[in-house]
Amino acid sequence: MQRKKVWVTIIAMTLVLSLLGCNNTKSEQGANGSEGGGKQLRQLMQFDRFEPNGDPVALYLKEKTGYSVKYEMLPAENADEKLNLLMANKEPYDVMKLGSAQYYQLVSSGALEPLDDLIEKYGTNMKQVISPDSWNGARYEGKIYAIPETGSGATSSNALVVRQDWLDELGLKMPTNLDELVTVLRAFKEKKNVIPLTGGKVPVHSDIASVFGLTTPWLERDGKIIHSVEAPEMKEYLTFMNTLYKEGLIDSEWGINTADKSIEKMASGKAAMYSPGWWIAPNLENALAKNFPDAKLAIVPVLKDKSGKARVGSPGNTINYYIAIPKFSKNKEEAMKWLDMKFDKDIFKGISIGEEGVHHKFENGAYTPIMPKFADERTNASAFLTGVDEKNYPTYWQARLKKNPFVESYFNTFQKNAEGLIETDPLGSAPPLPEISKNVQKLNKYEEDTFINFISGTEPLDNYDQFLAEWRAQGGADMVKAANDWYANR
């Protein structure tokens, strides 16, 4: 299987690299297969579970911009291989919405058009609403090859959730630090005979690791960048988790659990604590209420360290997608004009939250969706974004959260608890760095497998230095050097 995967990758890369040397009559056609193109464009999107052509947002954009756009999606499975084949075949797309790794692969193979001149000539709106840091994150060898699409800003994504009704039943206080957490976990094990803390697969549990100062994958220490595996506190964290495991205070299936399995254990009354993302709140709350109508969940405040300091990690306002124009597009100028029109303040607002009085209302300084119109016509809006108004989008995005009361409640509580405590990843605004792009996936898997073994005791923590040496030899040292080279010259 591994050999087959390697050959597929080699073939796909060869096809991509041959792109510039190929002749293909399709490149002589305009967008959507028509000669000349005019105001017709063709966009490749990421996979999503809806039909984009005919979606209310697509129709809104056609009306407001005057451009007729044919939308197509990458498949859910083997998306990268499909993208490579499309590029090798010079499919005449005019706009492509790419993930970070996809962007790096295409830009490094010379498949994308440099956009500096087009942005200077036609990008009036986008230049006003995208920050310099975000533009720098889309540079490759000094040139901009994509419009950076950031998200909703630096926020708190996860927090521990506990069975409040069991805390009350046992007369326990809400934990505020690791000692109190252990006390609560032991009580759940001894008196309720349940899994005290479920979760797993991801070995660095953010709610607990942050108490040790491990908030993000990359850390700034004394002006230098280190990876979190190099921090001395990582071994302290793993030692603590191993102690919990040996006492039976965390799920014995930590190494194989999925998110769905963890939610199932909470919902079936087999587990007492879990750390969901705020977007999972409806699944968790509804499943629990179905089985135990009187059960009550509560969100645990951010745990403090021995000095009383609390921290919450966030990747920051990172780039989620890169909006690129392929080098073989015959409609580059029209594509850039269309992309810039989408940053017009009224059109961008119309994409994000629709029309006031129809899709949303504005009261007491906040936007609120009008249901079900908002859900019917703006549910898929984010898929149509090709960059965001970085000042206004966080406000619009929070209005979108109000579609579900559990999502809104969890998100707001997570952010309130994290207020003033957020620490962002120092590499959050970095562009794709070759040494990191080619090594990070492999090393993350090595870290995950080894850390699970450390936590379960399958491998002794005395071997940590050996793990670290191997991590550095397999590309970790190159990643750290690349990170510091960028950080020193950012």
Short mmCIF file of N, CA, C and O in Angstrom, two decimals, residues 125-215:
data_model
loop_
_atom_site.label_atom_id
_atom_site.label_comp_id
_atom_site.label_asym_id
_atom_site.label_seq_id
_atom_site.Cartn_x
_atom_site.Cartn_y
_atom_site.Cartn_z
N ASN A 125 -10.20 47.30 -3.49
CA ASN A 125 -10.96 46.93 -2.28
C ASN A 125 -10.17 45.99 -1.39
O ASN A 125 -10.10 46.18 -0.17
N MET A 126 -9.56 44.98 -1.97
CA MET A 126 -8.88 43.98 -1.15
C MET A 126 -7.67 44.56 -0.44
O MET A 126 -7.34 44.16 0.68
N LYS A 127 -7.01 45.53 -1.06
CA LYS A 127 -5.85 46.15 -0.42
C LYS A 127 -6.24 46.90 0.85
O LYS A 127 -5.43 47.07 1.75
N GLN A 128 -7.50 47.33 0.93
CA GLN A 128 -7.95 48.11 2.09
C GLN A 128 -8.37 47.24 3.27
O GLN A 128 -8.38 47.72 4.41
N VAL A 129 -8.71 45.98 3.03
CA VAL A 129 -9.31 45.18 4.11
C VAL A 129 -8.47 43.96 4.51
O VAL A 129 -8.82 43.25 5.46
N ILE A 130 -7.37 43.71 3.80
CA ILE A 130 -6.48 42.61 4.17
C ILE A 130 -5.21 43.20 4.76
O ILE A 130 -4.61 44.11 4.19
N SER A 131 -4.78 42.68 5.90
CA SER A 131 -3.65 43.25 6.63
C SER A 131 -2.31 42.91 5.95
O SER A 131 -2.19 41.90 5.24
N PRO A 132 -1.28 43.74 6.19
CA PRO A 132 0.05 43.44 5.64
C PRO A 132 0.57 42.07 6.08
O PRO A 132 1.22 41.36 5.29
N ASP A 133 0.31 41.69 7.35
CA ASP A 133 0.77 40.38 7.82
C ASP A 133 0.16 39.25 6.98
O ASP A 133 0.83 38.27 6.66
N SER A 134 -1.13 39.39 6.67
CA SER A 134 -1.78 38.34 5.87
C SER A 134 -1.21 38.30 4.46
O SER A 134 -0.95 37.23 3.91
N TRP A 135 -0.99 39.47 3.87
CA TRP A 135 -0.38 39.48 2.52
C TRP A 135 0.99 38.83 2.56
O TRP A 135 1.34 38.05 1.65
N ASN A 136 1.77 39.11 3.60
CA ASN A 136 3.10 38.49 3.69
C ASN A 136 3.00 36.98 3.80
O ASN A 136 3.88 36.25 3.34
N GLY A 137 1.91 36.50 4.43
CA GLY A 137 1.73 35.07 4.56
C GLY A 137 1.44 34.36 3.25
O GLY A 137 1.48 33.14 3.18
N ALA A 138 1.11 35.13 2.22
CA ALA A 138 0.82 34.53 0.91
C ALA A 138 1.97 34.72 -0.07
O ALA A 138 1.83 34.42 -1.25
N ARG A 139 3.09 35.25 0.42
CA ARG A 139 4.25 35.46 -0.47
C ARG A 139 5.04 34.16 -0.63
O ARG A 139 5.15 33.35 0.27
N TYR A 140 5.62 34.04 -1.80
CA TYR A 140 6.54 32.95 -2.10
C TYR A 140 7.69 33.54 -2.91
O TYR A 140 7.46 34.13 -3.97
N GLU A 141 8.88 33.41 -2.34
CA GLU A 141 10.08 33.99 -2.97
C GLU A 141 9.85 35.47 -3.32
O GLU A 141 10.21 35.94 -4.41
N GLY A 142 9.20 36.17 -2.39
CA GLY A 142 9.05 37.62 -2.50
C GLY A 142 7.83 38.10 -3.26
O GLY A 142 7.52 39.30 -3.23
N LYS A 143 7.13 37.22 -3.95
CA LYS A 143 5.96 37.63 -4.73
C LYS A 143 4.67 37.06 -4.12
O LYS A 143 4.68 36.00 -3.51
N ILE A 144 3.56 37.80 -4.35
CA ILE A 144 2.26 37.33 -3.88
C ILE A 144 1.62 36.46 -4.96
O ILE A 144 1.44 36.90 -6.10
N TYR A 145 1.29 35.23 -4.59
CA TYR A 145 0.68 34.30 -5.55
C TYR A 145 -0.76 33.95 -5.18
O TYR A 145 -1.38 33.13 -5.87
N ALA A 146 -1.28 34.55 -4.10
CA ALA A 146 -2.65 34.21 -3.70
C ALA A 146 -3.21 35.31 -2.81
O ALA A 146 -2.47 36.06 -2.17
N ILE A 147 -4.52 35.40 -2.78
CA ILE A 147 -5.22 36.26 -1.81
C ILE A 147 -5.39 35.44 -0.55
O ILE A 147 -5.95 34.34 -0.58
N PRO A 148 -4.86 35.93 0.58
CA PRO A 148 -4.98 35.15 1.82
C PRO A 148 -6.36 35.27 2.43
O PRO A 148 -6.89 36.37 2.57
N GLU A 149 -6.96 34.14 2.79
CA GLU A 149 -8.27 34.15 3.47
C GLU A 149 -8.08 33.74 4.92
O GLU A 149 -7.81 32.58 5.23
N THR A 150 -8.21 34.71 5.82
CA THR A 150 -8.09 34.42 7.24
C THR A 150 -9.46 34.07 7.80
O THR A 150 -10.45 34.02 7.07
N GLY A 151 -9.52 33.84 9.13
CA GLY A 151 -10.78 33.44 9.72
C GLY A 151 -11.37 34.51 10.61
O GLY A 151 -11.35 35.69 10.29
N SER A 152 -11.83 34.08 11.77
CA SER A 152 -12.57 34.97 12.67
C SER A 152 -11.69 35.61 13.73
O SER A 152 -12.19 36.21 14.66
N GLY A 153 -10.37 35.46 13.63
CA GLY A 153 -9.49 36.05 14.62
C GLY A 153 -9.02 35.02 15.64
O GLY A 153 -9.35 33.83 15.56
N ALA A 154 -8.20 35.48 16.60
CA ALA A 154 -7.68 34.59 17.64
C ALA A 154 -8.76 34.29 18.66
O ALA A 154 -9.20 35.17 19.38
N THR A 155 -9.19 33.04 18.70
CA THR A 155 -10.25 32.65 19.61
C THR A 155 -9.88 31.37 20.35
O THR A 155 -8.94 30.68 19.99
N SER A 156 -10.67 31.05 21.37
CA SER A 156 -10.52 29.80 22.10
C SER A 156 -11.42 28.75 21.47
O SER A 156 -12.62 28.98 21.30
N SER A 157 -10.86 27.60 21.13
CA SER A 157 -11.62 26.59 20.40
C SER A 157 -12.14 25.46 21.28
O SER A 157 -13.20 24.90 21.00
N ASN A 158 -11.37 25.10 22.30
CA ASN A 158 -11.73 23.93 23.13
C ASN A 158 -11.76 24.31 24.60
O ASN A 158 -11.08 25.24 25.02
N ALA A 159 -12.53 23.57 25.37
CA ALA A 159 -12.53 23.71 26.83
C ALA A 159 -13.09 22.43 27.44
O ALA A 159 -13.88 21.72 26.81
N LEU A 160 -12.68 22.14 28.66
CA LEU A 160 -13.20 20.96 29.35
C LEU A 160 -14.67 21.17 29.70
O LEU A 160 -15.07 22.26 30.13
N VAL A 161 -15.45 20.10 29.51
CA VAL A 161 -16.87 20.12 29.88
C VAL A 161 -17.09 18.98 30.88
O VAL A 161 -16.59 17.88 30.69
N VAL A 162 -17.82 19.24 31.94
CA VAL A 162 -17.99 18.26 33.02
C VAL A 162 -19.47 18.06 33.34
O VAL A 162 -20.28 18.98 33.14
N ARG A 163 -19.81 16.88 33.86
CA ARG A 163 -21.19 16.61 34.31
C ARG A 163 -21.43 17.38 35.61
O ARG A 163 -21.07 16.94 36.69
N GLN A 164 -22.06 18.52 35.49
CA GLN A 164 -22.34 19.38 36.65
C GLN A 164 -23.26 18.67 37.65
O GLN A 164 -23.10 18.81 38.87
N ASP A 165 -24.21 17.88 37.14
CA ASP A 165 -25.13 17.17 38.05
C ASP A 165 -24.37 16.17 38.91
O ASP A 165 -24.75 15.93 40.06
N TRP A 166 -23.29 15.59 38.38
CA TRP A 166 -22.50 14.66 39.19
C TRP A 166 -21.62 15.42 40.19
O TRP A 166 -21.40 14.95 41.30
N LEU A 167 -21.10 16.57 39.78
CA LEU A 167 -20.35 17.40 40.75
C LEU A 167 -21.26 17.74 41.94
O LEU A 167 -20.85 17.62 43.10
N ASP A 168 -22.49 18.14 41.64
CA ASP A 168 -23.43 18.51 42.70
C ASP A 168 -23.77 17.30 43.57
O ASP A 168 -23.82 17.39 44.79
N GLU A 169 -24.01 16.17 42.92
CA GLU A 169 -24.36 14.94 43.65
C GLU A 169 -23.27 14.53 44.63
O GLU A 169 -23.56 14.09 45.75
N LEU A 170 -22.01 14.72 44.23
CA LEU A 170 -20.88 14.30 45.07
C LEU A 170 -20.34 15.42 45.95
O LEU A 170 -19.37 15.23 46.69
N GLY A 171 -20.94 16.59 45.85
CA GLY A 171 -20.49 17.72 46.66
C GLY A 171 -19.11 18.21 46.28
O GLY A 171 -18.33 18.66 47.14
N LEU A 172 -18.78 18.18 44.99
CA LEU A 172 -17.46 18.58 44.51
C LEU A 172 -17.50 20.00 43.96
O LEU A 172 -18.49 20.43 43.36
N LYS A 173 -16.36 20.71 44.13
CA LYS A 173 -16.23 22.05 43.56
C LYS A 173 -15.71 21.96 42.13
O LYS A 173 -15.01 21.01 41.77
N MET A 174 -16.05 22.94 41.33
CA MET A 174 -15.49 23.02 40.00
C MET A 174 -13.96 23.17 40.10
O MET A 174 -13.48 24.05 40.82
N PRO A 175 -13.18 22.31 39.41
CA PRO A 175 -11.71 22.41 39.52
C PRO A 175 -11.17 23.69 38.89
O PRO A 175 -11.70 24.16 37.88
N THR A 176 -10.13 24.25 39.51
CA THR A 176 -9.49 25.47 38.97
C THR A 176 -8.01 25.26 38.68
O THR A 176 -7.39 26.12 38.08
N ASN A 177 -7.45 24.13 39.15
CA ASN A 177 -6.04 23.83 38.87
C ASN A 177 -5.87 22.31 38.77
O ASN A 177 -6.84 21.56 38.92
N LEU A 178 -4.64 21.87 38.52
CA LEU A 178 -4.43 20.44 38.28
C LEU A 178 -4.70 19.60 39.53
O LEU A 178 -5.24 18.50 39.44
N ASP A 179 -4.33 20.11 40.71
CA ASP A 179 -4.59 19.33 41.93
C ASP A 179 -6.09 19.12 42.13
O ASP A 179 -6.54 18.01 42.46
N GLU A 180 -6.86 20.17 41.93
CA GLU A 180 -8.31 20.05 42.09
C GLU A 180 -8.91 19.18 40.99
O GLU A 180 -9.89 18.46 41.22
N LEU A 181 -8.31 19.24 39.79
CA LEU A 181 -8.78 18.37 38.70
C LEU A 181 -8.60 16.90 39.08
O LEU A 181 -9.51 16.08 38.88
N VAL A 182 -7.43 16.56 39.63
CA VAL A 182 -7.16 15.17 40.01
C VAL A 182 -8.14 14.72 41.10
O VAL A 182 -8.65 13.59 41.07
N THR A 183 -8.43 15.62 42.05
CA THR A 183 -9.40 15.29 43.11
C THR A 183 -10.76 14.94 42.51
O THR A 183 -11.40 13.95 42.92
N VAL A 184 -11.20 15.73 41.57
CA VAL A 184 -12.50 15.50 40.93
C VAL A 184 -12.49 14.20 40.13
O VAL A 184 -13.43 13.39 40.20
N LEU A 185 -11.41 13.97 39.39
CA LEU A 185 -11.33 12.75 38.57
C LEU A 185 -11.35 11.50 39.45
O LEU A 185 -12.00 10.50 39.13
N ARG A 186 -10.63 11.55 40.59
CA ARG A 186 -10.61 10.39 41.49
C ARG A 186 -12.00 10.13 42.07
O ARG A 186 -12.43 8.98 42.19
N ALA A 187 -12.72 11.19 42.38
CA ALA A 187 -14.07 11.03 42.94
C ALA A 187 -15.02 10.40 41.90
O ALA A 187 -15.82 9.52 42.24
N PHE A 188 -14.91 10.84 40.65
CA PHE A 188 -15.74 10.24 39.60
C PHE A 188 -15.45 8.76 39.44
O PHE A 188 -16.36 7.94 39.27
N LYS A 189 -14.16 8.40 39.51
CA LYS A 189 -13.80 6.99 39.35
C LYS A 189 -14.31 6.14 40.51
O LYS A 189 -14.90 5.08 40.31
N GLU A 190 -14.06 6.66 41.73
CA GLU A 190 -14.37 5.84 42.91
C GLU A 190 -15.86 5.80 43.23
O GLU A 190 -16.37 4.77 43.66
N LYS A 191 -16.55 6.92 43.04
CA LYS A 191 -17.94 6.99 43.52
C LYS A 191 -18.98 6.85 42.41
O LYS A 191 -20.14 6.55 42.70
N LYS A 192 -18.57 7.11 41.15
CA LYS A 192 -19.54 6.94 40.05
C LYS A 192 -19.18 5.76 39.15
O LYS A 192 -19.96 5.35 38.30
N ASN A 193 -17.95 5.24 39.32
CA ASN A 193 -17.49 4.09 38.53
C ASN A 193 -17.63 4.35 37.03
O ASN A 193 -18.16 3.53 36.27
N VAL A 194 -17.18 5.54 36.61
CA VAL A 194 -17.22 5.90 35.19
C VAL A 194 -15.80 6.30 34.74
O VAL A 194 -14.88 6.40 35.57
N ILE A 195 -15.66 6.51 33.44
CA ILE A 195 -14.38 7.03 32.92
C ILE A 195 -14.29 8.49 33.35
O ILE A 195 -15.12 9.31 32.94
N PRO A 196 -13.32 8.86 34.17
CA PRO A 196 -13.29 10.24 34.67
C PRO A 196 -13.09 11.28 33.56
O PRO A 196 -13.80 12.29 33.52
N LEU A 197 -12.14 11.02 32.66
CA LEU A 197 -11.86 11.97 31.57
C LEU A 197 -11.67 11.18 30.28
O LEU A 197 -10.74 10.38 30.17
N THR A 198 -12.56 11.39 29.31
CA THR A 198 -12.40 10.71 28.03
C THR A 198 -11.81 11.68 27.01
O THR A 198 -11.70 12.89 27.25
N GLY A 199 -11.48 11.15 25.87
CA GLY A 199 -10.80 11.93 24.83
C GLY A 199 -9.75 11.04 24.21
O GLY A 199 -9.80 9.82 24.38
N GLY A 200 -8.82 11.63 23.50
CA GLY A 200 -7.75 10.79 23.03
C GLY A 200 -7.31 11.03 21.61
O GLY A 200 -7.78 11.95 20.94
N LYS A 201 -6.43 10.18 21.15
CA LYS A 201 -5.80 10.21 19.84
C LYS A 201 -4.87 11.41 19.73
O LYS A 201 -3.72 11.27 19.38
N VAL A 202 -5.38 12.61 20.06
CA VAL A 202 -4.50 13.77 20.12
C VAL A 202 -3.83 13.76 21.49
O VAL A 202 -4.49 14.01 22.50
N PRO A 203 -2.54 13.45 21.54
CA PRO A 203 -1.91 13.21 22.85
C PRO A 203 -1.66 14.47 23.66
O PRO A 203 -1.57 14.40 24.89
N VAL A 204 -1.52 15.63 22.99
CA VAL A 204 -1.29 16.86 23.74
C VAL A 204 -2.66 17.50 24.01
O VAL A 204 -3.23 18.18 23.15
N HIS A 205 -3.18 17.24 25.20
CA HIS A 205 -4.51 17.72 25.60
C HIS A 205 -4.38 19.20 25.94
O HIS A 205 -3.78 19.57 26.96
N SER A 206 -4.98 20.05 25.11
CA SER A 206 -4.70 21.49 25.21
C SER A 206 -5.08 22.09 26.56
O SER A 206 -4.37 22.96 27.07
N ASP A 207 -6.18 21.60 27.17
CA ASP A 207 -6.61 22.17 28.45
C ASP A 207 -5.64 21.87 29.58
O ASP A 207 -5.52 22.63 30.53
N ILE A 208 -4.94 20.74 29.47
CA ILE A 208 -3.97 20.35 30.51
C ILE A 208 -2.57 20.82 30.13
O ILE A 208 -1.83 21.36 30.96
N ALA A 209 -2.19 20.67 28.86
CA ALA A 209 -0.84 21.08 28.43
C ALA A 209 -0.61 22.57 28.64
O ALA A 209 0.51 23.00 28.95
N SER A 210 -1.67 23.38 28.50
CA SER A 210 -1.50 24.83 28.66
C SER A 210 -1.09 25.18 30.08
O SER A 210 -0.43 26.20 30.31
N VAL A 211 -1.46 24.35 31.06
CA VAL A 211 -1.03 24.60 32.45
C VAL A 211 0.49 24.51 32.55
O VAL A 211 1.11 25.17 33.39
N PHE A 212 1.10 23.72 31.68
CA PHE A 212 2.56 23.57 31.67
C PHE A 212 3.22 24.61 30.75
O PHE A 212 4.42 24.55 30.51
N GLY A 213 2.43 25.52 30.18
CA GLY A 213 2.98 26.54 29.29
C GLY A 213 3.05 26.11 27.84
O GLY A 213 3.61 26.81 27.00
N LEU A 214 2.47 24.94 27.54
CA LEU A 214 2.50 24.40 26.18
C LEU A 214 1.19 24.79 25.48
O LEU A 214 0.23 24.02 25.46
N THR A 215 1.15 25.97 24.92
CA THR A 215 -0.10 26.50 24.38
C THR A 215 -0.26 26.29 22.89
O THR A 215 -1.38 26.18 22.39
#
